Amino acid sequence: MKNILVSGGAGFIGSAFARYMVARYPQYRIIVFDKLTYAGNLDNLLPISDEAQYRFVRGDIADRAAVKAAFQEFEIDTVVNFAAESHVDRSILSADAFLHTDTVGVYILLDEGRAHGLECFLHVSTDEVYGDVHEGYSVEGDGFAPNSPYAASKAGGELMVRAYHVTHGMNTVITRGSNTYGPYQYPEKLLPFFITEAMDDRPLPVYGDGRQIRDWLYVEDHVTGIDVALHYGKAGEAYNIAGEDLRHNIDVTHDLLGKLGKPETLIRHVPDREGHDRRYAMDASKLRALGWTRGHTFEQGLEDTVRWYADNTWWWRKIKTGEYLEYYQRQYAARLAAAEQSRP
Ligand code: NAD
Ligand code: TYD
């Protein structure tokens, strides 16, 4: 492994992976390949300054010619694919871009990777492919039951990865991460959205009763999990990367308000997300058996995350303009109005 194409590396987890790899493996060359959608942000890569070790290429993973050119120019031998449309609520508004990137884009990357003779293809997937887990913990052999258009498009991409391993003998590894949080996360996802809204004393729209359960994973732990799977994972296998720290959304909301010293009166219970999965929970023993351990508790990770957003307003204030505000309006205006009407 020498020249690694990190597709989607200008996003939240992909940029954390690129920053980590440059620091951890000076002998590797990291090529970030990213379309720079609304979620892609070159500010996330500012901490990487070493031109010899890192390069950025703007491109779409569903654009065959662009993928082929990058593979050839940089003599890529390994792909770690983060590129995706990643937000469930946006997939409910429209799923076009999700199919384009999360399913078709993955196919194009695989197909060009095969033609180019890649040594390894690691695909970053999600616990959401397992669907709603009422009790117990998902293990890697469990079936898929995706419920949102986002989860379905990710499942489609994963199945294509599997097929390229079985049919074409490609060396593929899949990781399935749980709900990830930390610095540089686009402020549409629960934690960065609520932290930055609360900092401005704005209402926090909790969907439904807020008793949905998610498994929280600090971004650095997600990244070390991918590193372990990349170096020690077995071809054709999938590995869960889970914080194994299950919490109700409403408790997470109380926790972050407490850390910020903001009042609970900011909470609004708004009409629920359509098709909302009640619970995600995964078992991470298979990855632990390869040597991975989770390094952060939720308490510590939340503390660090809240501090980072407080110290880096320059990063998120410029995001919360333009397209972001249009999305906010579409997603929340009617919901917040409905919540206001039903207040005593
Ligand atoms: P993100 O939305 O922050 O970043 C996605 C990145 O992909 C952006 O930089 C965007 O510009 C890029 N991109 C989108 N379409 C592209 C295309 N067609 N070609 C090239 N680049 C494109 O997402 P994230 O939260 O960092 O998630 C990264 C990966 O991890 C995704 O595959 C996601 O499904 C998976 N994942 C995320 C979580 C989570 O909680 N955030 C949990 C488990 C798995
Ligand atoms: P999110 O961060 O969108 O991740 P995912 O849907 O992939 O789990 O949401 C996490 C949880 O928080 C999920 O149960 C939905 C809920 N949520 C809200 O209650 N309000 C919000 O405004 C958002 C964005 C999420």
Coordinates of C-alpha atoms and ligand atoms in Angstrom, one line a residue:
M1 CA 0.0 0.0 0.0
K2 CA 1.5 3.3 -1.1
N3 CA -0.9 5.6 -2.9
I4 CA -4.3 5.8 -1.3
L5 CA -7.3 7.5 -2.9
V6 CA -9.5 8.8 -0.2
S7 CA -12.8 9.5 -2.0
G8 CA -15.1 11.9 -0.1
G9 CA -12.1 13.0 1.9
A10 CA -13.2 16.6 2.2
G11 CA -16.2 15.6 4.3
F12 CA -16.5 15.0 8.0
I13 CA -15.1 11.5 8.6
G14 CA -13.1 11.3 5.3
S15 CA -11.1 14.4 6.3
A16 CA -10.5 13.1 9.8
F17 CA -9.1 9.9 8.1
A18 CA -6.9 11.9 5.7
R19 CA -5.5 14.0 8.6
Y20 CA -4.9 10.9 10.6
M21 CA -3.2 9.0 7.8
V22 CA -0.8 11.8 6.9
A23 CA 0.3 12.0 10.5
R24 CA 0.4 8.3 11.2
Y25 CA 1.9 6.9 8.0
P26 CA 4.5 9.3 6.5
Q27 CA 5.4 6.6 3.9
Y28 CA 1.9 6.7 2.3
R29 CA 0.6 9.2 -0.3
I30 CA -2.9 10.4 0.3
I31 CA -4.9 11.6 -2.6
V32 CA -8.3 13.1 -1.6
F33 CA -10.8 12.9 -4.4
D34 CA -14.0 14.8 -3.7
K35 CA -16.8 16.4 -5.6
L36 CA -17.1 19.2 -3.0
T37 CA -20.9 19.0 -2.7
Y38 CA -22.5 21.2 0.0
A39 CA -20.9 18.8 2.6
G40 CA -17.4 18.9 1.1
N41 CA -15.2 21.6 2.6
L42 CA -11.5 22.3 2.0
D43 CA -11.3 24.0 5.4
N44 CA -11.4 20.4 6.8
L45 CA -8.1 19.7 5.1
L46 CA -6.3 22.9 6.1
P47 CA -4.3 21.2 8.9
I48 CA -2.6 19.1 6.2
S49 CA 0.2 21.1 4.7
D50 CA 2.6 18.5 3.3
E51 CA 2.3 18.7 -0.5
A52 CA 4.6 15.7 -1.1
Q53 CA 2.4 13.5 1.0
Y54 CA -1.1 14.8 0.2
R55 CA -2.9 16.0 -2.9
F56 CA -6.5 17.2 -3.6
V57 CA -8.4 16.4 -6.8
R58 CA -11.9 17.6 -7.4
G59 CA -14.0 14.9 -9.0
D60 CA -17.2 12.8 -8.9
I61 CA -16.9 9.1 -8.1
A62 CA -19.7 8.5 -10.7
D63 CA -17.6 10.2 -13.4
R64 CA -15.7 7.3 -15.0
A65 CA -13.2 9.4 -16.9
A66 CA -12.3 11.5 -13.8
V67 CA -11.9 8.3 -11.7
K68 CA -9.7 6.6 -14.3
A69 CA -7.5 9.7 -14.7
A70 CA -6.9 10.0 -11.0
F71 CA -6.1 6.3 -10.7
Q72 CA -3.6 6.6 -13.5
E73 CA -2.0 9.9 -12.6
F74 CA -1.4 9.0 -9.0
E75 CA -0.7 5.3 -9.5
I76 CA -3.4 4.5 -7.0
D77 CA -3.2 1.0 -5.4
T78 CA -5.8 1.4 -2.6
V79 CA -9.2 3.1 -2.3
V80 CA -10.9 4.1 0.9
N81 CA -14.3 5.3 -0.1
F82 CA -16.2 7.8 2.1
A83 CA -17.9 9.6 -0.8
A84 CA -21.6 9.7 -0.1
E85 CA -24.7 11.7 0.3
S86 CA -25.0 11.1 4.0
H87 CA -28.0 12.8 5.6
V88 CA -31.3 10.9 6.1
D89 CA -33.5 13.9 6.1
R90 CA -32.2 15.1 2.8
S91 CA -32.8 11.6 1.3
I92 CA -36.5 12.0 2.4
L93 CA -36.7 15.3 0.5
S94 CA -35.1 13.8 -2.6
A95 CA -33.2 10.6 -3.2
D96 CA -31.7 11.4 -6.7
A97 CA -28.2 12.4 -5.5
F98 CA -28.2 9.4 -3.1
L99 CA -28.6 6.8 -5.9
H100 CA -26.1 8.7 -8.0
T101 CA -23.3 8.6 -5.4
D102 CA -24.0 6.0 -2.8
T103 CA -25.0 3.3 -5.3
V104 CA -23.9 4.1 -8.9
G105 CA -20.8 6.0 -7.8
V106 CA -19.6 3.0 -5.8
Y107 CA -20.1 0.8 -8.8
I108 CA -18.1 3.1 -11.0
L109 CA -15.3 3.3 -8.5
L110 CA -15.2 -0.5 -8.2
D111 CA -15.3 -1.1 -11.9
E112 CA -12.5 1.4 -12.7
G113 CA -10.6 0.0 -9.7
R114 CA -10.8 -3.5 -11.1
A115 CA -9.7 -2.3 -14.6
H116 CA -6.8 -0.5 -13.0
G117 CA -5.8 -3.5 -10.9
L118 CA -6.3 -2.1 -7.4
E119 CA -4.8 -4.0 -4.5
C120 CA -7.5 -3.1 -2.0
F121 CA -10.9 -1.4 -1.9
L122 CA -12.2 -0.4 1.5
H123 CA -15.8 0.8 1.5
V124 CA -17.2 2.9 4.4
S125 CA -20.7 2.0 5.2
T126 CA -23.2 2.4 8.0
D127 CA -25.2 0.6 10.7
E128 CA -28.3 2.0 9.0
V129 CA -28.2 -0.9 6.4
Y130 CA -29.4 -3.3 9.2
G131 CA -32.5 -1.1 9.7
D132 CA -34.4 -0.8 13.0
V133 CA -33.0 -3.1 15.7
H134 CA -35.7 -3.4 18.3
E135 CA -33.5 -5.5 20.6
G136 CA -30.0 -7.0 20.8
Y137 CA -27.1 -6.0 18.6
S138 CA -26.5 -6.4 14.9
V139 CA -23.6 -8.7 13.8
E140 CA -22.0 -8.6 10.4
G141 CA -23.8 -11.6 9.1
D142 CA -27.3 -10.2 9.8
G143 CA -29.5 -9.4 6.8
F144 CA -30.2 -5.9 5.5
A145 CA -33.5 -4.1 6.2
P146 CA -32.8 -0.4 5.2
N147 CA -35.7 1.9 5.8
S148 CA -34.7 5.4 4.6
P149 CA -33.7 6.2 1.0
Y150 CA -30.2 7.0 2.4
A151 CA -29.9 3.5 4.0
A152 CA -31.2 1.8 0.9
S153 CA -28.7 3.6 -1.4
K154 CA -25.9 2.6 1.0
A155 CA -27.1 -1.0 1.0
G156 CA -27.1 -0.9 -2.8
G157 CA -23.5 0.3 -2.8
E158 CA -22.4 -2.4 -0.3
L159 CA -24.0 -5.2 -2.3
M160 CA -22.1 -4.1 -5.3
V161 CA -18.9 -4.2 -3.3
R162 CA -19.8 -7.8 -2.2
A163 CA -20.5 -8.8 -5.8
Y164 CA -17.1 -7.4 -7.1
H165 CA -15.4 -9.5 -4.4
V166 CA -17.3 -12.7 -5.1
T167 CA -17.5 -12.4 -8.9
H168 CA -14.3 -10.7 -9.8
G169 CA -12.1 -11.7 -6.8
M170 CA -11.4 -8.1 -5.8
N171 CA -9.8 -7.5 -2.4
T172 CA -12.6 -5.6 -0.7
V173 CA -13.3 -4.8 3.0
I174 CA -16.5 -3.1 4.3
T175 CA -16.8 -1.1 7.5
R176 CA -20.2 -0.2 9.1
G177 CA -19.9 2.7 11.5
S178 CA -22.4 3.9 14.0
N179 CA -23.5 7.5 14.6
T180 CA -20.3 9.5 14.4
Y181 CA -19.7 12.9 16.0
G182 CA -16.8 15.3 16.6
P183 CA -15.0 18.3 15.1
Y184 CA -15.7 19.4 11.4
Q185 CA -19.1 17.7 11.2
Y186 CA -21.5 19.6 8.9
P187 CA -24.1 21.2 11.2
E188 CA -27.1 19.3 9.8
K189 CA -26.5 16.2 11.9
L190 CA -28.0 16.0 15.4
L191 CA -24.9 17.0 17.5
P192 CA -23.3 19.8 15.6
F193 CA -26.7 21.2 14.6
F194 CA -28.0 21.3 18.2
I195 CA -24.7 22.5 19.6
T196 CA -24.4 25.4 17.2
E197 CA -28.1 26.3 17.4
A198 CA -28.0 26.3 21.2
M199 CA -24.9 28.5 21.2
D200 CA -27.2 31.1 19.4
D201 CA -30.1 30.5 21.8
R202 CA -32.2 29.0 19.0
P203 CA -34.8 26.2 19.3
L204 CA -33.7 22.6 19.1
P205 CA -36.2 20.5 17.0
V206 CA -36.3 17.1 18.7
Y207 CA -38.2 14.6 16.4
G208 CA -41.2 13.0 18.0
D209 CA -40.8 11.9 21.6
G210 CA -36.9 11.9 21.4
R211 CA -36.8 8.4 22.7
Q212 CA -35.1 7.0 19.6
I213 CA -31.8 5.3 20.4
R214 CA -28.5 5.8 18.6
D215 CA -25.0 4.3 19.2
W216 CA -22.5 7.2 19.5
L217 CA -18.9 6.9 18.1
Y218 CA -16.3 9.6 18.4
V219 CA -14.8 10.4 15.0
E220 CA -11.2 9.5 16.0
D221 CA -12.4 6.0 17.0
H222 CA -14.2 5.6 13.7
V223 CA -11.0 6.5 11.9
T224 CA -8.8 4.1 13.9
G225 CA -11.4 1.4 13.2
I226 CA -11.1 2.0 9.5
D227 CA -7.3 1.9 9.8
V228 CA -7.4 -1.5 11.6
A229 CA -9.9 -2.9 9.0
L230 CA -7.7 -1.6 6.2
H231 CA -4.5 -3.2 7.5
Y232 CA -5.8 -6.4 9.2
G233 CA -9.3 -7.0 7.7
K234 CA -9.9 -10.1 5.7
A235 CA -10.8 -9.8 2.0
G236 CA -14.6 -10.0 1.4
E237 CA -15.4 -9.3 5.1
A238 CA -17.4 -6.6 6.8
Y239 CA -16.6 -5.1 10.2
N240 CA -18.9 -3.1 12.5
I241 CA -17.4 -0.1 14.1
A242 CA -19.5 0.8 17.1
G243 CA -19.2 3.0 20.1
E244 CA -21.4 0.5 21.9
D245 CA -22.7 3.5 23.8
L246 CA -26.5 3.6 23.3
R247 CA -28.4 6.8 24.2
H248 CA -31.8 8.3 23.7
N249 CA -31.8 11.5 21.6
I250 CA -33.5 13.4 24.3
D251 CA -30.8 12.5 26.9
V252 CA -28.1 13.5 24.4
T253 CA -29.9 16.9 24.0
H254 CA -30.0 17.4 27.8
D255 CA -26.3 16.5 28.0
L256 CA -25.2 19.0 25.4
L257 CA -27.4 21.8 26.9
G258 CA -25.8 21.1 30.3
K259 CA -22.3 21.3 28.8
L260 CA -23.1 24.6 27.1
G261 CA -24.9 26.0 30.2
K262 CA -28.1 26.6 28.1
P263 CA -31.7 26.2 29.3
E264 CA -33.9 23.2 28.5
T265 CA -36.6 25.6 27.3
L266 CA -34.8 25.6 23.9
I267 CA -36.1 22.1 23.3
R268 CA -39.1 21.7 20.9
H269 CA -40.7 18.4 20.2
V270 CA -41.6 18.6 16.5
P271 CA -43.4 16.2 14.2
D272 CA -41.3 13.1 13.7
R273 CA -39.1 12.1 10.7
E274 CA -40.9 9.9 8.3
G275 CA -39.9 6.2 8.6
H276 CA -37.8 7.1 11.6
D277 CA -35.8 4.1 12.9
R278 CA -36.2 3.7 16.6
R279 CA -33.0 2.0 17.5
Y280 CA -29.6 1.2 16.1
A281 CA -27.2 -1.1 18.0
M282 CA -24.2 -3.1 16.8
D283 CA -21.7 -5.6 18.2
A284 CA -18.1 -4.6 17.5
S285 CA -16.4 -7.8 18.7
K286 CA -15.3 -8.8 15.2
L287 CA -13.2 -5.6 14.8
R288 CA -12.0 -5.8 18.4
A289 CA -10.6 -9.3 17.6
L290 CA -8.3 -7.5 15.1
G291 CA -7.0 -5.3 17.8
W292 CA -9.3 -2.2 17.7
T293 CA -10.4 -0.5 20.9
R294 CA -12.7 2.5 21.4
G295 CA -10.6 5.3 22.9
H296 CA -13.3 7.9 23.9
T297 CA -16.3 7.7 26.2
F298 CA -19.3 9.7 25.1
E299 CA -18.8 12.1 28.0
Q300 CA -15.3 12.9 27.0
G301 CA -16.1 13.0 23.3
L302 CA -19.1 15.3 23.8
E303 CA -17.0 17.6 26.0
D304 CA -14.3 17.8 23.3
T305 CA -16.8 18.4 20.6
V306 CA -18.7 21.2 22.4
R307 CA -15.3 22.9 23.0
W308 CA -14.3 22.5 19.4
Y309 CA -17.5 24.2 18.1
A310 CA -17.1 27.0 20.7
D311 CA -13.5 27.6 19.7
N312 CA -14.1 27.3 15.9
T313 CA -17.1 29.5 15.1
W314 CA -15.1 30.7 12.0
W315 CA -15.6 27.1 10.6
W316 CA -19.4 26.8 11.0
R317 CA -20.6 30.3 10.8
K318 CA -19.7 30.6 7.1
I319 CA -21.5 27.2 6.5
K320 CA -24.7 28.4 8.0
T321 CA -25.6 30.7 5.1
G322 CA -27.0 30.3 1.6
E323 CA -27.9 26.6 0.8
Y324 CA -27.8 25.7 4.4
L325 CA -30.5 28.3 5.3
E326 CA -32.7 27.1 2.4
Y327 CA -32.4 23.5 3.6
Y328 CA -33.2 24.6 7.2
Q329 CA -36.3 26.4 6.0
R330 CA -37.5 23.3 4.0
Q331 CA -36.7 20.9 6.8
Y332 CA -37.7 22.8 9.9
A333 CA -40.0 25.8 9.3
A334 CA -43.3 23.9 9.2
R335 CA -42.2 21.5 12.0
L336 CA -41.2 24.4 14.3
A337 CA -44.4 26.3 13.5
A338 CA -46.5 23.1 14.4
A339 CA -44.6 22.8 17.6
E340 CA -45.3 26.4 18.5
Q341 CA -49.0 26.0 17.9
S342 CA -49.3 23.0 20.2
R343 CA -47.4 24.7 23.1
P344 CA -49.6 25.4 26.1
Ligands
NAD1 P1 -20.2 14.0 4.7 O1 -21.6 14.3 4.2 O2 -19.7 14.9 5.8 O3 -19.1 14.0 3.5 C1 -19.4 13.3 2.3 C2 -18.2 13.8 1.4 O4 -18.4 13.1 0.1 C3 -18.3 15.3 1.1 O5 -17.0 15.8 1.1 C4 -18.8 15.3 -0.4 O6 -18.3 16.5 -1.1 C5 -18.3 14.0 -0.9 N1 -19.1 13.6 -2.1 C6 -20.4 13.4 -2.2 N2 -20.8 13.0 -3.4 C7 -19.6 12.7 -4.0 C8 -19.3 12.2 -5.3 N3 -20.3 11.8 -6.2 N4 -18.0 12.1 -5.7 C9 -17.0 12.5 -4.9 N5 -17.3 13.0 -3.6 C10 -18.5 13.1 -3.2 O7 -20.3 12.5 5.2 P2 -19.6 11.8 6.5 O8 -20.4 12.0 7.7 O9 -18.1 12.2 6.6 O10 -19.7 10.3 6.0 C11 -18.6 9.7 5.3 C12 -19.0 8.2 5.0 O11 -19.3 7.5 6.2 C13 -20.3 8.1 4.2 O12 -20.1 7.1 3.3 C14 -21.4 7.7 5.2 O13 -22.4 6.9 4.6 C15 -20.5 6.9 6.2 N6 -21.0 7.0 7.6 C16 -21.3 8.1 8.2 C17 -21.7 8.1 9.6 C18 -22.0 9.4 10.3 O14 -22.5 9.3 11.4 N7 -21.7 10.6 9.8 C19 -21.9 6.9 10.3 C20 -21.5 5.7 9.6 C21 -21.1 5.8 8.2
TYD2 P1 -28.8 12.2 12.5 O1 -27.7 13.0 13.1 O2 -29.5 12.8 11.3 O3 -28.3 10.8 12.2 P2 -29.1 9.4 11.8 O4 -30.4 9.8 11.2 O5 -28.2 8.9 10.7 O6 -29.2 8.6 13.0 O7 -29.9 12.0 13.6 C1 -29.6 11.4 14.9 C2 -30.9 11.2 15.6 O8 -31.4 12.5 16.0 C3 -32.0 10.6 14.8 O9 -32.8 9.7 15.6 C4 -32.9 11.7 14.3 C5 -32.7 12.7 15.5 N1 -32.8 14.2 15.1 C6 -33.7 15.0 15.7 O10 -34.4 14.6 16.6 N2 -33.7 16.3 15.3 C7 -33.0 16.8 14.3 O11 -33.1 18.0 13.9 C8 -32.0 15.9 13.7 C9 -31.1 16.4 12.6 C10 -31.9 14.6 14.1

